[in-house]
Coordinates of N, CA and C in Angstrom, one line a residue:
M1 N 0.8 -1.2 0.0 CA 0.0 0.0 0.0 C 0.9 1.3 0.0
R2 N 2.0 1.1 0.6 CA 2.9 2.3 0.7 C 3.4 2.8 -0.7
E3 N 3.7 1.8 -1.6 CA 4.1 2.1 -3.0 C 2.9 2.8 -3.7
F4 N 1.7 2.3 -3.4 CA 0.5 3.0 -4.1 C 0.4 4.4 -3.6
N5 N 0.5 4.6 -2.3 CA 0.4 6.0 -1.7 C 1.4 6.9 -2.4
Q6 N 2.6 6.5 -2.5 CA 3.6 7.3 -3.1 C 3.3 7.6 -4.6
A7 N 2.9 6.6 -5.3 CA 2.5 6.8 -6.7 C 1.3 7.8 -6.8
F8 N 0.3 7.6 -5.9 CA -0.9 8.5 -5.9 C -0.5 9.9 -5.6
V9 N 0.3 10.1 -4.6 CA 0.7 11.5 -4.3 C 1.5 12.1 -5.4
Q10 N 2.4 11.3 -6.1 CA 3.1 11.9 -7.2 C 2.2 12.3 -8.3
A11 N 1.2 11.5 -8.6 CA 0.2 11.9 -9.6 C -0.5 13.1 -9.2
L12 N -0.8 13.3 -8.0 CA -1.5 14.5 -7.5 C -0.6 15.7 -7.7
D13 N 0.7 15.5 -7.3 CA 1.7 16.6 -7.4 C 1.9 17.1 -8.8
R14 N 1.8 16.1 -9.8 CA 2.0 16.4 -11.2 C 0.7 16.9 -11.8
E15 N -0.4 16.8 -11.0 CA -1.8 17.2 -11.5 C -2.1 16.3 -12.7
D16 N -1.7 15.0 -12.5 CA -2.0 14.0 -13.6 C -3.3 13.2 -13.2
K17 N -4.4 13.8 -13.5 CA -5.7 13.2 -13.1 C -5.9 11.8 -13.7
E18 N -5.5 11.6 -14.9 CA -5.6 10.3 -15.5 C -4.9 9.2 -14.8
R19 N -3.7 9.5 -14.4 CA -2.8 8.5 -13.6 C -3.4 8.3 -12.2
A20 N -3.9 9.3 -11.6 CA -4.4 9.2 -10.2 C -5.7 8.3 -10.3
V21 N -6.5 8.5 -11.3 CA -7.7 7.7 -11.4 C -7.4 6.2 -11.8
Q22 N -6.4 6.1 -12.7 CA -6.0 4.8 -13.1 C -5.4 4.0 -11.9
L23 N -4.7 4.6 -11.0 CA -4.1 3.9 -9.9 C -5.2 3.5 -8.9
V24 N -6.2 4.3 -8.7 CA -7.3 4.0 -7.8 C -8.2 2.9 -8.4
M25 N -8.4 3.0 -9.7 CA -9.2 1.9 -10.3 C -8.5 0.6 -10.3
E26 N -7.2 0.5 -10.5 CA -6.5 -0.7 -10.5 C -6.6 -1.3 -9.1
L27 N -6.4 -0.5 -8.1 CA -6.5 -1.0 -6.7 C -7.8 -1.6 -6.4
L28 N -8.9 -0.9 -6.7 CA -10.3 -1.3 -6.5 C -10.6 -2.6 -7.3
E29 N -10.2 -2.6 -8.6 CA -10.5 -3.8 -9.4 C -9.8 -5.0 -8.9
A30 N -8.6 -4.8 -8.4 CA -7.8 -6.0 -7.9 C -8.4 -6.5 -6.6
G31 N -9.3 -5.8 -6.0 CA -9.9 -6.2 -4.7 C -9.0 -6.1 -3.5
D32 N -8.0 -5.3 -3.7 CA -7.0 -5.1 -2.6 C -7.6 -4.3 -1.4
V33 N -8.5 -3.3 -1.7 CA -9.1 -2.5 -0.8 C -10.6 -2.3 -1.1
G34 N -11.4 -1.8 -0.2 CA -12.7 -1.4 -0.4 C -12.8 0.1 -0.5
V35 N -13.9 0.6 -0.9 CA -14.0 2.1 -1.1 C -13.8 2.8 0.3
V36 N -14.3 2.3 1.3 CA -14.2 3.0 2.6 C -12.7 3.0 3.1
Q37 N -12.0 1.9 2.9 CA -10.6 1.8 3.3 C -9.8 2.7 2.4
L38 N -10.1 2.7 1.1 CA -9.4 3.5 0.1 C -9.5 5.0 0.5
Y39 N -10.7 5.4 0.9 CA -10.9 6.8 1.2 C -10.2 7.1 2.5
S40 N -10.4 6.3 3.5 CA -9.9 6.7 4.9 C -8.4 6.5 5.0
E41 N -7.8 5.6 4.3 CA -6.3 5.4 4.4 C -5.5 6.0 3.3
V42 N -6.1 6.3 2.2 CA -5.3 6.8 1.1 C -5.8 8.2 0.6
L43 N -7.0 8.3 0.2 CA -7.4 9.5 -0.5 C -7.5 10.7 0.5
A44 N -8.2 10.5 1.6 CA -8.3 11.6 2.6 C -7.0 12.1 3.1
P45 N -6.1 11.3 3.5 CA -4.7 11.7 4.0 C -4.0 12.4 2.9
A46 N -4.0 11.9 1.7 CA -3.2 12.5 0.6 C -3.8 13.9 0.2
L47 N -5.1 14.0 0.2 CA -5.7 15.3 -0.1 C -5.5 16.3 1.0
N48 N -5.5 15.8 2.2 CA -5.3 16.7 3.4 C -3.9 17.3 3.4
D49 N -2.9 16.5 2.9 CA -1.5 16.9 2.9 C -1.1 17.7 1.6
W50 N -2.0 17.6 0.6 CA -1.7 18.2 -0.7 C -1.8 19.7 -0.7
E51 N -0.8 20.4 -1.3 CA -0.9 21.8 -1.3 C -1.2 22.3 -2.7
C52 N -2.2 23.1 -2.8 CA -2.5 23.6 -4.2 C -1.5 24.7 -4.5
R53 N -1.3 24.8 -5.8 CA -0.3 25.8 -6.3 C -1.1 26.9 -7.0

């Protein structure tokens, strides 16, 4: 999950929406996490730490 978090944050930093969505969809489709876990452990923390430019 740590590698996913890093890749997701990189996509956010680059403002690469396609890559960010692709990463999330791959994780969900693989069944590695559910929506609630994805939101609480990945999306919310990443978005809370993200700085808009």
